PDB file of C-alpha atoms (C1' of nucleotides) in Angstrom:
ATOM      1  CA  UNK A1282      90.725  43.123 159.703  1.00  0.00           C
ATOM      2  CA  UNK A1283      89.494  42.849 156.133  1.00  0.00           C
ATOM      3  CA  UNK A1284      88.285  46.582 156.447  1.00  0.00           C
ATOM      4  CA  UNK A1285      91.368  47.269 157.690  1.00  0.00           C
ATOM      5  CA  UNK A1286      93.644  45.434 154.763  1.00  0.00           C
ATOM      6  CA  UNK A1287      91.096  47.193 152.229  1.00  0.00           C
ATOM      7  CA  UNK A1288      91.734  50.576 153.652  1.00  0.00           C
ATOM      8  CA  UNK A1289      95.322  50.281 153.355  1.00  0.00           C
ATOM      9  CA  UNK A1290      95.259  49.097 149.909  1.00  0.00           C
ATOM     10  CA  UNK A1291      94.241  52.405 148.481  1.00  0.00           C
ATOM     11  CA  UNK A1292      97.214  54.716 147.956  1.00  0.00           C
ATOM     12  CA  UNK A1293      95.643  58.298 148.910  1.00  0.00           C
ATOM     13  CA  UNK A1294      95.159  56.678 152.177  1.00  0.00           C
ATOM     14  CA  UNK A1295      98.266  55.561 153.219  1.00  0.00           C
ATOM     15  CA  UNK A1296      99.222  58.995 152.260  1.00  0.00           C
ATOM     16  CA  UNK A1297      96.827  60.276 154.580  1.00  0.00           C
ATOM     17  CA  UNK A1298      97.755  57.889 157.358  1.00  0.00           C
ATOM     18  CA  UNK A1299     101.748  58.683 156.738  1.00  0.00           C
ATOM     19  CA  UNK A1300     100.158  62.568 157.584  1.00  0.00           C
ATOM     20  CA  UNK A1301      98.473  61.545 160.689  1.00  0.00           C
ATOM     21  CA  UNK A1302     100.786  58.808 162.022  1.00  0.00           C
ATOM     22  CA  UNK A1303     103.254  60.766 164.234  1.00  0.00           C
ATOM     23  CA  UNK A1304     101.478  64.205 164.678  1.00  0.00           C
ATOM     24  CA  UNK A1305      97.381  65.067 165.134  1.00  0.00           C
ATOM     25  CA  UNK A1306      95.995  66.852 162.341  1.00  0.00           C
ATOM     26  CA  UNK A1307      92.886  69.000 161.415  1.00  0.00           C
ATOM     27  CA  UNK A1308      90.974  67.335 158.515  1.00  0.00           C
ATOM     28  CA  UNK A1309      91.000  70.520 156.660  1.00  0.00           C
ATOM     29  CA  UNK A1310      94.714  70.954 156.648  1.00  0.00           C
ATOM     30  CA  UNK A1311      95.052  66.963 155.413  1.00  0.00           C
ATOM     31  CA  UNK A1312      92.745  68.125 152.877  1.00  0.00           C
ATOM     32  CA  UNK A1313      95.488  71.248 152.052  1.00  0.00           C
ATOM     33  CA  UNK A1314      98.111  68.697 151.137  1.00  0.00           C
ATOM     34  CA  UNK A1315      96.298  67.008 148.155  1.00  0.00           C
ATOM     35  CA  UNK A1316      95.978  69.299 145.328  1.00  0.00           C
ATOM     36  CA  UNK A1317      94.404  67.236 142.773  1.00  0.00           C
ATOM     37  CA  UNK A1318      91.315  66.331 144.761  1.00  0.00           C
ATOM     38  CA  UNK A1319      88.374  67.919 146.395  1.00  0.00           C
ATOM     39  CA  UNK A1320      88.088  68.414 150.250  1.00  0.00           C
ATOM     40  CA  UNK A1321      85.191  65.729 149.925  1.00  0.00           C
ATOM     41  CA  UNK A1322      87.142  62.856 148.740  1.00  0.00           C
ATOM     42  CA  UNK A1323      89.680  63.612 151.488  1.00  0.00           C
ATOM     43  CA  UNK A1324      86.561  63.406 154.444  1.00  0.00           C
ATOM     44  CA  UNK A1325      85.010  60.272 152.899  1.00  0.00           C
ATOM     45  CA  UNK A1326      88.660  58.652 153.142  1.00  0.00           C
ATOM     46  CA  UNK A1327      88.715  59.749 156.333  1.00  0.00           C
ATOM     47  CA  UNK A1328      85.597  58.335 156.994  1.00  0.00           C
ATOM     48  CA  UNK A1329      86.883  55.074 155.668  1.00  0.00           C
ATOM     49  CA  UNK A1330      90.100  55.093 157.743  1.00  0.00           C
ATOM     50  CA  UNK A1331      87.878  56.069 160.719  1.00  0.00           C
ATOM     51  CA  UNK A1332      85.782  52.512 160.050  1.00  0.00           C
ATOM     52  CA  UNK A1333      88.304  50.547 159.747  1.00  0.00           C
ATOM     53  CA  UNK A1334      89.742  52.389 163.619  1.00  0.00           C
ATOM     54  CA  UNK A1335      92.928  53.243 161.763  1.00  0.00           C
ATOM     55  CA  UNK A1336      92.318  56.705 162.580  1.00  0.00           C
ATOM     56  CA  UNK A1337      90.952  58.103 165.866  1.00  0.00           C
ATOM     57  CA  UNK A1338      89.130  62.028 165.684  1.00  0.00           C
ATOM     58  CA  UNK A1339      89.261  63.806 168.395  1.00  0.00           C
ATOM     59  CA  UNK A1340      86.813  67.028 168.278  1.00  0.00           C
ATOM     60  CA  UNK A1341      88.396  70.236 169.227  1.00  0.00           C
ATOM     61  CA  UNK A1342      86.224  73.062 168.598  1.00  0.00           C
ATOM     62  CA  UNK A1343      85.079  73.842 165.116  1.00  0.00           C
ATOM     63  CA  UNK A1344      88.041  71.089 164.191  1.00  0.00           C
ATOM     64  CA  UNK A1345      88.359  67.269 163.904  1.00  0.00           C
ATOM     65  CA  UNK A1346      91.696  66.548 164.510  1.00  0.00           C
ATOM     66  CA  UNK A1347      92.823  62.968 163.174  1.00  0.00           C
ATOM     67  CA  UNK A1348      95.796  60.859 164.052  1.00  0.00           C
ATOM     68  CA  UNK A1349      96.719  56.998 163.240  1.00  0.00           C
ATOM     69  CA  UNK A1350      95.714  54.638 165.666  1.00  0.00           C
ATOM     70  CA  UNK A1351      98.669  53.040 166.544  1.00  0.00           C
ATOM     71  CA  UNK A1352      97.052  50.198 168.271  1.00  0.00           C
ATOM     72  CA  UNK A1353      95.284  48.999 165.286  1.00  0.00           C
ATOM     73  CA  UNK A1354      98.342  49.522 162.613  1.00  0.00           C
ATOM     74  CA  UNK A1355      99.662  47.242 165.096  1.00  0.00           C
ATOM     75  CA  UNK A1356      97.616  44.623 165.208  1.00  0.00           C
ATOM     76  CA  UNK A1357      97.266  44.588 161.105  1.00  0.00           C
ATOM     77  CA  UNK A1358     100.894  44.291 161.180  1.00  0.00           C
ATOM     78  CA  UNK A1359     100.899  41.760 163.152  1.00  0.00           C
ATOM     79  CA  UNK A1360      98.360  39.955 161.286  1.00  0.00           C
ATOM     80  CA  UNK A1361     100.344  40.737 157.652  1.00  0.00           C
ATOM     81  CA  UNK A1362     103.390  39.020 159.891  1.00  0.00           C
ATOM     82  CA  UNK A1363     101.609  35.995 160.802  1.00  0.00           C
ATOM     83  CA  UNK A1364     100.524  35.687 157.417  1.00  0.00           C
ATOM     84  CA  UNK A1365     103.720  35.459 156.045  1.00  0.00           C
ATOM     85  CA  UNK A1366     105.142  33.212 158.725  1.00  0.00           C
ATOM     86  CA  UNK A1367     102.826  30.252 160.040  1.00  0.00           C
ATOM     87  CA  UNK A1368     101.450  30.055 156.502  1.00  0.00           C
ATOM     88  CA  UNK A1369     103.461  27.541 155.367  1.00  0.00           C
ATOM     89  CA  UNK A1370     103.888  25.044 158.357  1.00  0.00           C
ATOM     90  CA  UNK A1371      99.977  25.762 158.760  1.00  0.00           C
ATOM     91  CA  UNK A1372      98.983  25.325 155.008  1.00  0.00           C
ATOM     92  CA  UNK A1373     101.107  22.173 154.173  1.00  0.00           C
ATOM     93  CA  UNK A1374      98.885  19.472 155.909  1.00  0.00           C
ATOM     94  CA  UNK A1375      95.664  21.606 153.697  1.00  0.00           C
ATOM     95  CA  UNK A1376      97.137  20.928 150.434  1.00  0.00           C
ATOM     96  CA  UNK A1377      98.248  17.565 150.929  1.00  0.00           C
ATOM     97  CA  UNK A1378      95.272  16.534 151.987  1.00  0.00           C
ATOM     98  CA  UNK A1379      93.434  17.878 149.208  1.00  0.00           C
ATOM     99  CA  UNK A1380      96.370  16.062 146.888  1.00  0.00           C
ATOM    100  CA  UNK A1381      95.271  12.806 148.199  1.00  0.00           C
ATOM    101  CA  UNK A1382      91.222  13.385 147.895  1.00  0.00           C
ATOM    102  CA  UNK A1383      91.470  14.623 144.425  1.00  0.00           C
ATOM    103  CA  UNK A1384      94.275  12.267 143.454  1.00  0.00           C
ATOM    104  CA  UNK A1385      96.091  14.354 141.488  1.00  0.00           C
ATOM    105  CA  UNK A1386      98.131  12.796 138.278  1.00  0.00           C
ATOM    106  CA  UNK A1387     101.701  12.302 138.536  1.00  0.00           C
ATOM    107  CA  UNK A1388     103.887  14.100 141.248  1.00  0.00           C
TER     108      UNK A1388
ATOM    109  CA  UNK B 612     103.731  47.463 144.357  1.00  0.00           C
ATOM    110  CA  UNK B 613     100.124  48.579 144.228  1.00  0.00           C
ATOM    111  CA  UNK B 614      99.057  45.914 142.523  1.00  0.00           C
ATOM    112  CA  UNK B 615     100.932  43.491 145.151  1.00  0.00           C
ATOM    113  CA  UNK B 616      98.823  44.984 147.759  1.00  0.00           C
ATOM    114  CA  UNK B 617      95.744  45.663 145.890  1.00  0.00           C
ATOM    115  CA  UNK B 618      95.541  41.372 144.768  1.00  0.00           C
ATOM    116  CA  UNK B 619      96.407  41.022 148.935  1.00  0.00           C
ATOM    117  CA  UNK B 620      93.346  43.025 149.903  1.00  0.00           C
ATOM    118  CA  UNK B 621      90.505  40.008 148.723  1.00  0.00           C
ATOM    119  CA  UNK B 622      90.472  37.299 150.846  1.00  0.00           C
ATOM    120  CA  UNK B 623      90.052  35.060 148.157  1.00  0.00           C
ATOM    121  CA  UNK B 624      93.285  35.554 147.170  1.00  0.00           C
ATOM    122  CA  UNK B 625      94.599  35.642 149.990  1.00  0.00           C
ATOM    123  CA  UNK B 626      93.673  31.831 150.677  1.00  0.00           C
ATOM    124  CA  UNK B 627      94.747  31.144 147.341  1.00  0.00           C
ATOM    125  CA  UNK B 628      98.051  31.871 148.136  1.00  0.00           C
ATOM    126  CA  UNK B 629      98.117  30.398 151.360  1.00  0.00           C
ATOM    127  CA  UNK B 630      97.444  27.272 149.409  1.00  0.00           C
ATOM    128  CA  UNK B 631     100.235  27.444 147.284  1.00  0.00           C
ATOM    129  CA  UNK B 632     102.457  29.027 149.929  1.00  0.00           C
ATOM    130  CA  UNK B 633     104.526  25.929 150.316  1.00  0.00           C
ATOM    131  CA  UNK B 634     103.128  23.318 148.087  1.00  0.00           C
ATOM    132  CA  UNK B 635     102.959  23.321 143.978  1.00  0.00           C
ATOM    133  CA  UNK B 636      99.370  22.897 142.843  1.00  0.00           C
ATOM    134  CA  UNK B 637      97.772  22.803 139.521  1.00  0.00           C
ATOM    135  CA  UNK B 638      94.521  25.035 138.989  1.00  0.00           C
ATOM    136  CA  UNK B 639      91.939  22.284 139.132  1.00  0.00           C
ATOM    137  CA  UNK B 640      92.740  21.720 142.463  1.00  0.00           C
ATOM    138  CA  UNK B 641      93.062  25.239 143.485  1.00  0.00           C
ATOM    139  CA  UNK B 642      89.818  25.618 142.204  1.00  0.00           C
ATOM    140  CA  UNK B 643      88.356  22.933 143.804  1.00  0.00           C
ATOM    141  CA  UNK B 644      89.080  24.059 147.560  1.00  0.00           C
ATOM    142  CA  UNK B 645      86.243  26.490 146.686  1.00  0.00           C
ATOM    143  CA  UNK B 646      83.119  25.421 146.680  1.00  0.00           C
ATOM    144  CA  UNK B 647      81.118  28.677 146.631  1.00  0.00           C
ATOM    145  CA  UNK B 648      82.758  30.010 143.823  1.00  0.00           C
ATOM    146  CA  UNK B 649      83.105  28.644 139.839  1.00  0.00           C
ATOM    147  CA  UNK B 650      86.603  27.562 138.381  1.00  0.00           C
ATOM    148  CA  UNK B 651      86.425  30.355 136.392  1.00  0.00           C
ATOM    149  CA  UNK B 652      86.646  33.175 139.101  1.00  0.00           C
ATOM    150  CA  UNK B 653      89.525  30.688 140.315  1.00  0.00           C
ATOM    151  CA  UNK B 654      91.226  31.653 137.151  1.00  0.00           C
ATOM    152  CA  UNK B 655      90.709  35.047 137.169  1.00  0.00           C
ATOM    153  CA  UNK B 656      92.264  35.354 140.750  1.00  0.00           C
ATOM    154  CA  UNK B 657      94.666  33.180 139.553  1.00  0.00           C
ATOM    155  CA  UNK B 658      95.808  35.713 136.627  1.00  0.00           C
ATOM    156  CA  UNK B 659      95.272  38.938 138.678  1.00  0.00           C
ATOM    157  CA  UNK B 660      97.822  37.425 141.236  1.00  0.00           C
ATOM    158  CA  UNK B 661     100.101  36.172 138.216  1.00  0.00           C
ATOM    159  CA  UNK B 662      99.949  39.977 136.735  1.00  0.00           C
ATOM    160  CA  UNK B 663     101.024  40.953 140.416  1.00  0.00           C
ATOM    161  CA  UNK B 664     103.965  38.404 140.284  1.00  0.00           C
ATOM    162  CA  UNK B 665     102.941  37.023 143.469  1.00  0.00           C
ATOM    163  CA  UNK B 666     102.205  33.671 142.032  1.00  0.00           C
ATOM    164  CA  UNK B 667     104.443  31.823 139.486  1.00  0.00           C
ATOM    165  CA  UNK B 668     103.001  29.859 136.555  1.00  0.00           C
ATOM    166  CA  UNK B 669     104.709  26.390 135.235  1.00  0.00           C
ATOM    167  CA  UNK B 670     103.120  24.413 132.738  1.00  0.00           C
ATOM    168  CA  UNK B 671     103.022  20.516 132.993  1.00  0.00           C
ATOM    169  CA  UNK B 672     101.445  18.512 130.126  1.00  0.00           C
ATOM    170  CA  UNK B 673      97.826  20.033 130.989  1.00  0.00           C
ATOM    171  CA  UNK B 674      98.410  20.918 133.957  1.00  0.00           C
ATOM    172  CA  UNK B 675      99.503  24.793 135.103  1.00  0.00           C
ATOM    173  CA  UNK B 676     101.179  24.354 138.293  1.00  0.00           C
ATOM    174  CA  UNK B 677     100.985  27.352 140.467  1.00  0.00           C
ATOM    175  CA  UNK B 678     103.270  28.641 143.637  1.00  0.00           C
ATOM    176  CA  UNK B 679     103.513  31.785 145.216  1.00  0.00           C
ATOM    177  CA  UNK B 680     106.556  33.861 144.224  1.00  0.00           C
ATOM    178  CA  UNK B 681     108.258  34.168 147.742  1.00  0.00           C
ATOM    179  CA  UNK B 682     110.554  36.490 146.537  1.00  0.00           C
ATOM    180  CA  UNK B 683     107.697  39.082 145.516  1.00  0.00           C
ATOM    181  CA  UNK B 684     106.248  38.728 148.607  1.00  0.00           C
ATOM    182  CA  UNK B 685     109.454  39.712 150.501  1.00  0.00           C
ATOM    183  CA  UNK B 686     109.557  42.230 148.924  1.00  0.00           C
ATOM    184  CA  UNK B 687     105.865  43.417 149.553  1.00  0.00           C
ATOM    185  CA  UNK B 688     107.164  42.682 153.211  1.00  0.00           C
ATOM    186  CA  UNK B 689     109.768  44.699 152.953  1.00  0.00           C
ATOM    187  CA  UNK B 690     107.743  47.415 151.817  1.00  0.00           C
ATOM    188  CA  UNK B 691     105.137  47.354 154.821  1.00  0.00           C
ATOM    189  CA  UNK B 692     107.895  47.237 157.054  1.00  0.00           C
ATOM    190  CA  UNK B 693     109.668  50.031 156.101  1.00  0.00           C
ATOM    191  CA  UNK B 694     106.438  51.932 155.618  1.00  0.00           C
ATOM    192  CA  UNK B 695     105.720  51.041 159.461  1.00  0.00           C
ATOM    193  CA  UNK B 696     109.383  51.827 160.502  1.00  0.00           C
ATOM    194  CA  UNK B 697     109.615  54.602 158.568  1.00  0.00           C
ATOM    195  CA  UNK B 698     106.946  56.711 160.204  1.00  0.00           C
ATOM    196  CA  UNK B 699     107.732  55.330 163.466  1.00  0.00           C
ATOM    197  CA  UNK B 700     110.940  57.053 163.003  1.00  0.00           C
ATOM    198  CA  UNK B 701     109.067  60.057 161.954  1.00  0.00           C
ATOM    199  CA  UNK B 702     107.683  59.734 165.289  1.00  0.00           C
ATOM    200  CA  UNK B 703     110.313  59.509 167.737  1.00  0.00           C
ATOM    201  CA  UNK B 704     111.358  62.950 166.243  1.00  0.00           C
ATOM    202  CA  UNK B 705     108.189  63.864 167.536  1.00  0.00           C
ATOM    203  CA  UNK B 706     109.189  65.335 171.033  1.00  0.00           C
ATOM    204  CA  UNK B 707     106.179  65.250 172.420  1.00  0.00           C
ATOM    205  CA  UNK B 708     105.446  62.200 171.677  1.00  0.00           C
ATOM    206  CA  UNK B 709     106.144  60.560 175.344  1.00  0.00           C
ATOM    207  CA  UNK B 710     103.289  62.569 177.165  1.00  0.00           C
ATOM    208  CA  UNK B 711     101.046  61.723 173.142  1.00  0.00           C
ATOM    209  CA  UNK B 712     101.024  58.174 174.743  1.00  0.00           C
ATOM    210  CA  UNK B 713      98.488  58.761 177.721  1.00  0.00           C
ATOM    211  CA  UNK B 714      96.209  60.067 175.906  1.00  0.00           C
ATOM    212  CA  UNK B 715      95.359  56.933 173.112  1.00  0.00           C
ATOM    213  CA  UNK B 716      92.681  55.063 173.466  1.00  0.00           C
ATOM    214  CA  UNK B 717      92.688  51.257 174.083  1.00  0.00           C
ATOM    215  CA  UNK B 718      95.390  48.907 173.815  1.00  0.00           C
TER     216      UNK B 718
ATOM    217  C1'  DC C 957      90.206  11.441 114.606  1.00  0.00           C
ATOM    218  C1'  DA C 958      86.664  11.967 118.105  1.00  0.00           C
ATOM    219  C1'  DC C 959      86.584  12.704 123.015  1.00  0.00           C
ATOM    220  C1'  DT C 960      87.838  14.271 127.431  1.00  0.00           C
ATOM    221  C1'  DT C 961      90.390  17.034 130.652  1.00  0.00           C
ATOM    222  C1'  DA C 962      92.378  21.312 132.189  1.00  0.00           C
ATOM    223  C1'  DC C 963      92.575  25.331 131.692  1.00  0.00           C
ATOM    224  C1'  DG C 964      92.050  30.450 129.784  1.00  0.00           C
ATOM    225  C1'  DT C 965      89.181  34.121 127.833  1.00  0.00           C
ATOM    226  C1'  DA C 966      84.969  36.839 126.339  1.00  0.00           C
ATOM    227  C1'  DA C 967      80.893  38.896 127.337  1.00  0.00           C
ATOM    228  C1'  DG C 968      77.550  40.350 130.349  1.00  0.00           C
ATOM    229  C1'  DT C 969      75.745  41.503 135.169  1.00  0.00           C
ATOM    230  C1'  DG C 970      75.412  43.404 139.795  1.00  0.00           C
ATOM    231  C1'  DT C 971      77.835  45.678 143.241  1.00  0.00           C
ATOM    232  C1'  DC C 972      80.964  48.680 145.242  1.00  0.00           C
ATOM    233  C1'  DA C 973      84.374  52.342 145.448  1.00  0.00           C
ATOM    234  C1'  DA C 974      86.264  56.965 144.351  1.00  0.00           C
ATOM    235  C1'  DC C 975      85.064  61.020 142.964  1.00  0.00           C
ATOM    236  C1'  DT C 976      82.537  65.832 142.185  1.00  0.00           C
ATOM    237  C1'  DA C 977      79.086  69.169 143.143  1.00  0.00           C
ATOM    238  C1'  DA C 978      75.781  70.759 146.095  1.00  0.00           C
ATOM    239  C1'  DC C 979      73.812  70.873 150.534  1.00  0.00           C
ATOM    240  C1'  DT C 980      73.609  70.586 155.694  1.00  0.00           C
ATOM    241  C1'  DT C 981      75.239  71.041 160.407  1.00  0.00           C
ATOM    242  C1'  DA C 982      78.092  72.831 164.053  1.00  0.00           C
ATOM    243  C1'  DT C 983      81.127  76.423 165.847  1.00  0.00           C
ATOM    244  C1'  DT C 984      83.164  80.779 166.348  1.00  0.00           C
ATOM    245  C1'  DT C 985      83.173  85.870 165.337  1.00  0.00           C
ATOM    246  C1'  DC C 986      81.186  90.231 164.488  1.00  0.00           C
TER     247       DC C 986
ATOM    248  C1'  DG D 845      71.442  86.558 164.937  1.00  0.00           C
ATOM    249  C1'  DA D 846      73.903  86.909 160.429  1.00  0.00           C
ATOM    250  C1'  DA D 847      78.078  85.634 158.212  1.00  0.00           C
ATOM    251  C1'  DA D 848      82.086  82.840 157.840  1.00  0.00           C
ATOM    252  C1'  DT D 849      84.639  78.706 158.575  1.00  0.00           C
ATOM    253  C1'  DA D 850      85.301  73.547 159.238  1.00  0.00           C
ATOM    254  C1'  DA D 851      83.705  69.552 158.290  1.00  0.00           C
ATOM    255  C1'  DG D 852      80.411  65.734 157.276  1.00  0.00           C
ATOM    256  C1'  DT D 853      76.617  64.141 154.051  1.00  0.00           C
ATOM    257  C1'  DT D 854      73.880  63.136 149.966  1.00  0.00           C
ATOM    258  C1'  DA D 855      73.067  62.287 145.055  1.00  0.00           C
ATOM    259  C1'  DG D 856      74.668  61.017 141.032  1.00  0.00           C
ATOM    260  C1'  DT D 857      78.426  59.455 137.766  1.00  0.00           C
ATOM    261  C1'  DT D 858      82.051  56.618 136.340  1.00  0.00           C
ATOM    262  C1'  DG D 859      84.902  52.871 136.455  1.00  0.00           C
ATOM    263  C1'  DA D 860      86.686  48.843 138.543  1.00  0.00           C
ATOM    264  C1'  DC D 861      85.909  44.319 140.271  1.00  0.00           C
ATOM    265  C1'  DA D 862      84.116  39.697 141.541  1.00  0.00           C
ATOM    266  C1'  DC D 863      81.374  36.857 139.565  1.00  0.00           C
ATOM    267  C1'  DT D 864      78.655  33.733 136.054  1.00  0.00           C
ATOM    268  C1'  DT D 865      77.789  31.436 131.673  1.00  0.00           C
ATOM    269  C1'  DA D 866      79.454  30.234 127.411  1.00  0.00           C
ATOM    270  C1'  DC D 867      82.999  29.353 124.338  1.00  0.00           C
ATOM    271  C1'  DG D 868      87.916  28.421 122.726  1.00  0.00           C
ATOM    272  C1'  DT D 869      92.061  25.753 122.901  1.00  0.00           C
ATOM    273  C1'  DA D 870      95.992  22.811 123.973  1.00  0.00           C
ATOM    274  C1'  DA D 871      97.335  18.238 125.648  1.00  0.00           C
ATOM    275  C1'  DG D 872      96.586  13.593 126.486  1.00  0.00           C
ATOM    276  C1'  DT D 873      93.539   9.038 125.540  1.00  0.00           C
ATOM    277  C1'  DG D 874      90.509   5.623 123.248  1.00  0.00           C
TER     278       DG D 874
END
DNA sequence: CACTTACGTAAGTGTCAACTAACTTATTTC
DNA sequence: GAAATAAGTTAGTTGACACTTACGTAAGTG
């Protein structure tokens, strides 16, 4: 999930993922849409997104053709969502708790 | 933005501001939920999340009291939401997409 | 005022990430 | 089978980042 997260942090590769989220694409053709960076960085990305499984490649030939993997956006999303949600009914007991050990002044 | 998401990709800081999700806390004790790691790193997360504006700083006597800015982090929300929905949308324009489905992998 | 507490900041280190350039491997075409 | 195309891979560079130790500083305390 932290792969995941760490992917998604990096601009070019939510680009990339925007690219590949509703139709399959050939890696070189990805590449073709960046103009300010070599074919290279655009495969090791890919090999980053492919890590993290937010990207499935399917071989077809002399291509790789990428596309998101829906599945897993999912899940992260749903992970981001929990996040936001149960963290403060979950977290509350945590830090009162540590209020009382360290007895902190005043408050 | 990208900073917003870049501070949410390290765990650390992610449980930092699960801590002060719902509850005020001063740095000390922030720092002292971690036992692998020296105050001083504390700070520096603290400060990279501060420059992000998903924490806000009050001072009290010596004390810095930290909380997470909830309404930065909607708005990081917001963001990943529409950048789900967005290509989703993308992707029921996508005629094909119905007969697409069969063919992913897991889930 | 000396001392302590609660913090930030500076400087230095090791690691990792993004990138380029050059090379390799697989596939199709002639 | 040689050449061309599509793509991954490797080596090396640069910069960012998480971290530590050491120091600075503001606020309270004897």
């Amino acid at each position: 999930m932290d792969t995941a997260l760490k992917a998604l942090a990096e601009p070019r590769r939510r680009e990339i993922l925007k690219l590949v989220w509703a139709t399959e694409l050939p890696a070189s053709l990805i590449a073709a849409s960046f103009d300010d960076v070599t074919r290279s960085a655009i495969s090791q990305h890919l090999g980053v997104l492919r890590d993290a499984a937010l990207v499935v490649e399917r071989r077809d030939g002399v291509h790789r053709m990428y596309r998101a993997n829906r599945a897993e956006m999912k899940r992260v999303r749903r992970f981001l969502e929990e996040y936001w949600d149960d963290s403060l009914e979950r977290l509350r007991d945590v830090a009162e708790s540590a209020h009382r050990e360290k007895g902190i002044p005043n408050e």
